[in-house]
Coordinates of C-alpha atoms and ligand atoms in Angstrom, one line a residue:
M1 CA -0.8 215.6 121.6
A2 CA 2.0 216.9 123.2
A3 CA 1.7 220.4 123.5
R4 CA 5.4 220.7 122.4
A5 CA 4.4 219.1 119.2
A6 CA 1.6 221.5 117.9
G7 CA 4.0 224.0 116.2
P8 CA 4.0 224.4 112.8
L9 CA 6.4 222.8 110.8
V10 CA 9.8 224.5 110.2
D11 CA 12.5 222.7 108.6
G12 CA 16.4 223.3 109.4
F13 CA 16.9 226.0 106.3
M14 CA 13.5 227.6 108.4
R15 CA 12.0 226.7 105.7
H16 CA 7.8 226.9 106.8
V17 CA 6.2 223.9 104.8
T18 CA 2.9 224.9 104.1
Y19 CA 2.2 222.4 101.4
L20 CA 1.6 218.4 101.3
R21 CA 0.8 216.0 98.7
V22 CA -0.5 213.0 99.3
S23 CA -0.4 209.7 96.8
L24 CA -3.9 208.3 97.0
T25 CA -2.7 205.0 95.6
D26 CA -0.2 203.5 93.7
R27 CA -2.7 202.4 90.6
C28 CA -3.9 204.0 88.1
D29 CA -6.0 203.2 84.7
F30 CA -3.2 204.4 82.4
R31 CA 0.9 203.2 82.3
C32 CA 2.0 206.3 80.9
S33 CA 5.4 205.3 79.4
Y34 CA 7.4 208.2 81.2
C35 CA 6.1 207.4 84.8
M36 CA 5.5 203.4 84.4
S37 CA 6.6 200.2 83.6
E38 CA 4.2 198.6 81.2
H39 CA 4.0 195.6 83.7
M40 CA 3.9 197.6 87.0
T41 CA 4.0 195.0 90.1
F42 CA 1.1 197.3 92.3
L43 CA 1.2 197.6 96.2
P44 CA -1.0 194.2 98.3
R45 CA -4.2 196.5 99.6
Q46 CA -3.0 195.8 103.1
E47 CA -0.1 197.5 102.8
L48 CA -1.8 200.6 101.3
L49 CA -3.1 204.0 104.8
T50 CA -7.0 203.1 104.9
L51 CA -9.0 206.1 103.8
E52 CA -9.6 206.8 107.7
E53 CA -5.8 207.2 108.1
L54 CA -5.3 209.2 105.3
D55 CA -7.6 211.6 106.8
R56 CA -6.2 211.2 110.2
L57 CA -2.7 212.3 108.7
C58 CA -3.5 214.6 106.5
S59 CA -5.6 216.5 109.8
A60 CA -2.7 216.1 111.5
F61 CA -0.7 218.3 108.9
V62 CA -3.7 220.5 108.7
L63 CA -2.6 221.2 112.4
R64 CA 1.1 221.8 112.2
G65 CA -0.4 224.6 109.6
V66 CA -0.6 223.0 106.3
R67 CA -2.8 225.4 104.5
K68 CA -3.0 223.4 101.0
L69 CA -3.2 219.8 100.2
R70 CA -2.8 217.8 96.9
L71 CA -4.2 214.4 96.5
T72 CA -2.6 212.6 93.7
G73 CA -1.2 208.8 92.8
G74 CA -0.8 207.2 90.6
E75 CA -4.5 208.1 90.1
P76 CA -6.3 209.3 92.8
L77 CA -9.5 208.5 90.6
V78 CA -9.5 205.1 90.7
R79 CA -9.3 204.4 94.5
R80 CA -12.6 203.5 96.1
N81 CA -14.3 205.2 97.5
V82 CA -12.3 208.5 97.6
M83 CA -14.9 210.7 97.4
S84 CA -15.3 209.9 101.6
L85 CA -11.9 211.7 101.8
F86 CA -12.7 214.4 99.9
R87 CA -15.8 214.9 101.8
N88 CA -14.0 214.2 105.1
L89 CA -11.5 216.4 104.0
S90 CA -13.6 219.3 103.4
R91 CA -14.4 220.0 106.8
H92 CA -11.1 222.0 107.4
L93 CA -11.8 224.0 104.6
D94 CA -14.8 224.8 105.9
S95 CA -13.1 225.5 109.3
G96 CA -10.6 228.2 107.2
K97 CA -8.0 226.5 108.6
L98 CA -7.0 224.9 104.8
E99 CA -6.6 227.0 102.0
E100 CA -6.6 224.5 99.2
L101 CA -7.8 220.8 98.5
T102 CA -7.3 220.1 95.1
L103 CA -5.9 217.0 93.5
T104 CA -3.7 216.0 90.4
T105 CA -5.5 213.4 88.3
N106 CA -5.6 212.0 84.2
G107 CA -8.6 213.0 83.9
S108 CA -10.5 209.7 83.3
R109 CA -13.0 209.7 85.7
L110 CA -13.3 213.6 86.3
A111 CA -16.5 213.8 84.7
L112 CA -17.8 211.2 86.9
F113 CA -17.0 213.2 90.4
A114 CA -16.7 216.6 88.9
D115 CA -19.8 217.3 90.8
E116 CA -19.0 216.1 94.0
L117 CA -15.4 217.5 93.7
A118 CA -16.8 221.3 93.5
D119 CA -19.7 220.0 95.7
C120 CA -16.3 219.3 98.9
G121 CA -15.2 222.3 98.1
V122 CA -12.3 221.5 95.0
R123 CA -12.0 224.9 93.4
R124 CA -9.1 224.4 91.2
V125 CA -7.9 220.4 89.4
N126 CA -4.2 219.5 87.7
V127 CA -5.2 217.1 84.4
S128 CA -2.5 215.5 82.7
L129 CA -2.8 215.8 78.9
D130 CA 0.3 215.8 77.6
T131 CA -1.2 215.4 74.0
L132 CA -4.2 215.9 71.4
D133 CA -3.8 213.1 68.9
A134 CA -6.0 210.2 70.0
D135 CA -3.8 207.7 68.9
K136 CA -0.6 209.1 70.2
F137 CA -2.6 210.0 73.7
R138 CA -3.3 206.0 73.4
A139 CA -0.2 204.9 72.9
L140 CA 1.9 206.9 75.3
T141 CA -0.5 205.8 77.9
R142 CA -1.3 202.5 76.7
R143 CA -4.5 202.6 77.3
G144 CA -5.7 205.9 77.9
D145 CA -9.2 207.2 75.9
L146 CA -8.4 210.6 75.0
E147 CA -12.1 211.8 75.0
K148 CA -13.3 210.5 78.3
V149 CA -10.5 212.7 79.6
L150 CA -11.7 216.2 77.4
E151 CA -15.3 215.1 78.9
G152 CA -14.1 215.2 82.6
I153 CA -12.2 218.3 81.2
A154 CA -15.6 220.1 80.4
A155 CA -17.3 218.2 83.7
A156 CA -14.9 219.8 85.8
R157 CA -15.3 223.4 84.3
A158 CA -18.8 223.0 83.8
A159 CA -18.7 222.2 87.6
G160 CA -17.2 225.6 88.1
I161 CA -13.8 224.3 88.7
Q162 CA -10.5 225.3 87.4
V163 CA -8.5 223.3 85.0
K164 CA -4.7 223.8 84.5
I165 CA -3.5 221.4 81.9
N166 CA 0.1 219.7 82.6
A167 CA 1.8 218.1 79.8
V168 CA 5.4 216.4 80.4
A169 CA 7.6 217.5 77.4
L170 CA 8.8 214.8 75.0
K171 CA 11.4 213.9 72.8
G172 CA 10.0 212.9 69.7
I173 CA 6.4 212.5 70.7
N174 CA 4.6 215.7 71.6
E175 CA 7.8 218.0 70.9
D176 CA 6.1 219.6 67.8
E177 CA 2.6 219.5 69.3
L178 CA 3.3 222.0 71.9
G179 CA 2.4 225.1 70.7
S180 CA -0.9 223.6 69.8
L181 CA -1.6 222.3 72.6
M182 CA -1.2 225.9 74.5
E183 CA -3.4 227.5 71.9
W184 CA -5.8 225.1 72.5
A185 CA -5.4 225.2 76.2
H186 CA -5.5 229.0 76.2
G187 CA -8.7 229.0 74.1
E188 CA -10.4 226.9 76.1
G189 CA -9.3 229.3 79.3
H190 CA -6.7 226.6 80.9
D191 CA -3.1 227.6 82.1
L192 CA -0.4 225.1 80.6
C193 CA 2.2 223.5 82.2
L194 CA 5.2 222.2 80.8
I195 CA 6.8 219.3 82.8
E196 CA 10.3 218.1 82.2
V197 CA 10.6 214.5 82.1
M198 CA 12.9 212.9 85.9
P199 CA 14.6 210.1 86.1
L200 CA 12.3 209.0 88.6
G201 CA 11.7 204.6 88.5
D202 CA 12.2 202.3 85.9
V203 CA 10.7 202.6 82.4
E204 CA 11.8 200.8 79.5
E205 CA 12.6 203.5 77.5
E206 CA 15.7 205.7 78.1
R207 CA 15.8 208.5 79.6
L208 CA 17.7 210.6 77.6
D209 CA 15.6 209.7 74.5
Q210 CA 12.6 211.3 76.0
Y211 CA 14.1 214.4 78.0
L212 CA 13.7 217.2 75.9
P213 CA 15.1 220.3 77.7
L214 CA 12.1 223.3 78.2
S215 CA 15.2 225.9 77.9
Q216 CA 14.6 224.6 74.0
V217 CA 11.1 224.2 74.1
R218 CA 10.7 228.4 75.2
D219 CA 13.2 229.7 72.7
R220 CA 11.0 227.4 69.8
L221 CA 7.9 228.7 71.1
A222 CA 9.1 232.4 72.0
Q223 CA 10.5 231.7 67.3
R224 CA 6.5 232.3 67.1
Y225 CA 5.1 233.7 70.2
T226 CA 5.1 237.0 72.3
L227 CA 6.3 235.5 75.6
S228 CA 6.7 237.4 78.4
P229 CA 7.5 236.6 82.6
S230 CA 4.5 236.6 84.3
S231 CA 3.8 238.5 87.8
H232 CA 2.0 234.7 88.9
V233 CA 3.2 232.8 91.1
T234 CA 1.5 229.5 92.8
G235 CA 3.9 228.9 95.4
G236 CA 5.0 225.7 93.7
P237 CA 8.4 225.4 91.1
A238 CA 6.4 226.5 87.6
R239 CA 7.5 229.4 86.9
Y240 CA 5.2 231.9 84.0
M241 CA 5.1 233.4 80.9
D242 CA 2.6 235.7 80.0
V243 CA 1.9 234.3 75.9
A244 CA 0.7 237.9 74.0
E245 CA -1.2 236.1 71.1
T246 CA -3.4 233.7 72.8
G247 CA -3.9 235.6 76.3
G248 CA -2.7 232.9 78.1
R249 CA -0.3 231.7 81.2
L250 CA 2.4 229.1 80.2
G251 CA 4.1 227.8 83.2
F252 CA 8.0 225.7 83.1
I253 CA 8.9 223.3 85.5
T254 CA 12.3 222.8 85.1
P255 CA 14.2 220.3 87.7
L256 CA 17.0 219.0 86.1
T257 CA 18.1 223.1 84.5
H258 CA 16.9 224.6 87.5
N259 CA 17.0 224.9 91.0
F260 CA 14.1 225.5 92.8
C261 CA 14.4 224.3 96.5
E262 CA 15.6 227.6 98.4
S263 CA 11.8 228.2 98.5
C264 CA 10.7 224.6 99.2
N265 CA 7.5 224.7 101.0
R266 CA 6.5 220.8 100.7
V267 CA 6.4 217.7 101.3
R268 CA 5.0 214.3 99.9
V269 CA 3.6 210.8 102.0
T270 CA 3.2 208.3 99.7
C271 CA 0.5 206.1 99.9
T272 CA 2.1 203.4 102.2
G273 CA 2.0 206.4 104.5
T274 CA 6.1 207.2 103.6
L275 CA 7.1 211.1 104.4
Y276 CA 9.3 212.0 101.9
L277 CA 10.9 215.4 102.4
C278 CA 12.0 215.9 98.5
L279 CA 10.7 214.5 95.6
G280 CA 14.5 214.1 94.3
Q281 CA 16.1 212.5 97.3
E282 CA 15.4 209.8 99.5
D283 CA 15.5 211.0 102.8
A284 CA 11.9 209.7 104.5
V285 CA 10.0 209.3 108.0
D286 CA 7.6 206.2 108.1
L287 CA 4.3 207.2 109.5
R288 CA 2.7 204.8 109.2
A289 CA 4.0 203.0 112.0
P290 CA 3.3 205.6 114.4
L291 CA -0.5 205.7 112.6
R292 CA -1.1 202.0 113.8
A293 CA 1.0 202.1 117.1
S294 CA -2.0 204.3 118.8
A295 CA -5.7 206.2 118.2
D296 CA -3.6 209.1 119.8
D297 CA -1.7 211.2 117.2
T298 CA 2.1 211.8 119.9
L299 CA 3.7 209.6 117.6
L300 CA 2.5 210.6 115.0
H301 CA 3.8 214.1 115.7
Q302 CA 6.9 213.3 116.9
A303 CA 7.8 211.8 113.3
L304 CA 6.5 215.2 111.5
D305 CA 9.1 216.8 113.7
E306 CA 11.3 214.3 112.9
G307 CA 10.8 215.0 108.9
M308 CA 11.4 218.5 109.9
R309 CA 15.1 218.0 110.6
I310 CA 15.7 215.8 108.3
K311 CA 14.6 217.5 105.0
P312 CA 17.4 218.1 102.9
K313 CA 18.6 221.7 101.3
G314 CA 18.2 220.9 97.6
H315 CA 18.0 218.1 95.1
D316 CA 20.2 216.2 93.2
F317 CA 18.6 215.1 89.7
V318 CA 21.0 214.0 86.7
I319 CA 20.3 212.1 83.1
N320 CA 23.5 212.6 81.7
R321 CA 24.5 209.4 80.6
L322 CA 22.9 206.7 78.4
G323 CA 21.6 204.0 80.8
Q324 CA 22.4 205.2 84.2
A325 CA 20.5 204.5 86.8
P326 CA 17.4 206.7 87.6
A327 CA 18.3 209.2 90.1
V328 CA 15.6 208.1 92.8
K329 CA 14.3 204.5 92.6
R330 CA 10.4 205.0 93.1
H331 CA 8.3 206.0 90.5
M332 CA 6.1 209.2 90.7
S333 CA 3.4 207.3 90.9
T334 CA 4.8 206.3 94.1
T335 CA 5.7 209.0 95.4
G336 CA 2.7 211.0 93.8
G337 CA 3.7 213.8 90.8
Ligands
LIG1 N1 -2.1 210.4 87.5 C1 -2.0 211.6 87.7 C2 -1.9 212.1 86.4 O1 -1.5 211.7 85.6 O2 -2.3 213.5 86.9 C3 -1.6 212.1 89.2 C4 0.1 210.8 89.6 S1 1.1 211.5 87.9 C5 2.6 210.6 88.7 C6 1.6 213.2 88.5 C7 2.4 214.5 87.3 O3 3.5 213.5 87.4 C8 1.6 214.0 86.1 O4 1.4 215.7 85.7 C9 2.2 213.1 84.8 O5 2.5 213.6 83.9 C10 4.1 213.3 86.0 N2 5.1 212.5 86.2 C11 4.6 211.4 86.2 N3 6.1 210.6 85.4 C12 7.1 211.6 85.3 C13 8.3 211.7 85.1 N4 9.3 211.0 85.2 N5 9.2 212.7 84.8 C14 8.3 214.4 85.1 N6 6.8 214.2 84.9 C15 5.9 213.0 85.7
LIG2 FE1 -0.9 207.3 85.3 FE2 -0.8 209.3 86.1 FE3 1.7 207.8 86.0 FE4 0.3 208.3 83.8 S1 1.3 209.7 85.2 S2 1.0 206.1 84.3 S3 -1.8 208.5 84.5 S4 -0.3 208.0 87.3

């Protein structure tokens, strides 16, 4: 690799990229109504990076100063032989180059893998869970079994992995339940993070029907609970509040009503090796071609440099009109949430 390329990843706005999210697959065993359409066409397998290519790619980022690596999807735990990737990547934890290896999962297969994940050095996991009502859960995910997810969460905790619950706030679906979801999460010792629905990809429902501003959720929760700004910061876009009554933390991710781009330290890679520089913009660099062009990483590092050159200043999400095309055409499951 050229010596010039070995430096840290710094973009044109002097932001250091230290956090990488990688989607391992666009496939999923659920079809959450806000994320995917009922009848998704998934990518042909040969388009996906192999596990070996994913390891090479992640390792190149680690060499360039990425300290935190989150594997996501689709559902990362449906990727065949996924544990071999975790196992290989754990060498960067052992060497101290990587601070954190983690994943975002729907939890359906977490019970199967919790012990092995812990053994690979995974200390924290984000589990997406939007409702504790089993029927609503099945309807919202179009096939998920709540019981399995709860078993997965319990298994992770038993393995010593800290669990954060992520819930998308959805108008008319879970909006009345967010207080009780929070009480449950905090009672179990988990942080809860609420996410505003983002206009990513076409789904059957209208975005405006699903969109529930978190400012509204917060006002409503503040009538029942004492919320005060928390000093907890994760380096991510979540803003946390301490909840006096539960003793827990409640995070808010509000990409639509609040801008968090100035401190953006992250980039994303899709399962086909496209590097997206911003969740809400199309600016991208292909990493698969340089990966496949040679066994040497010179071209790959040049592509990372190009990514830094074009990383945009910020995103541009809008949901303001019924029937408006999504601001970004790719689904969250493609880019990796
Ligand atoms: N399958 C895993 C899961 O559900 O956690 C990982 C991938 S999923 C795409 C990552 C996160 O994105 C989940 O928390 C999910 O709720 C969220 N998500 C999916 N589509 C979204 C959208 N349109 N707006 C906001 N969040 C979304
Ligand atoms: Fe699958 Fe996660 Fe998307 Fe739900 S949010 S369909 S679990 S990728």
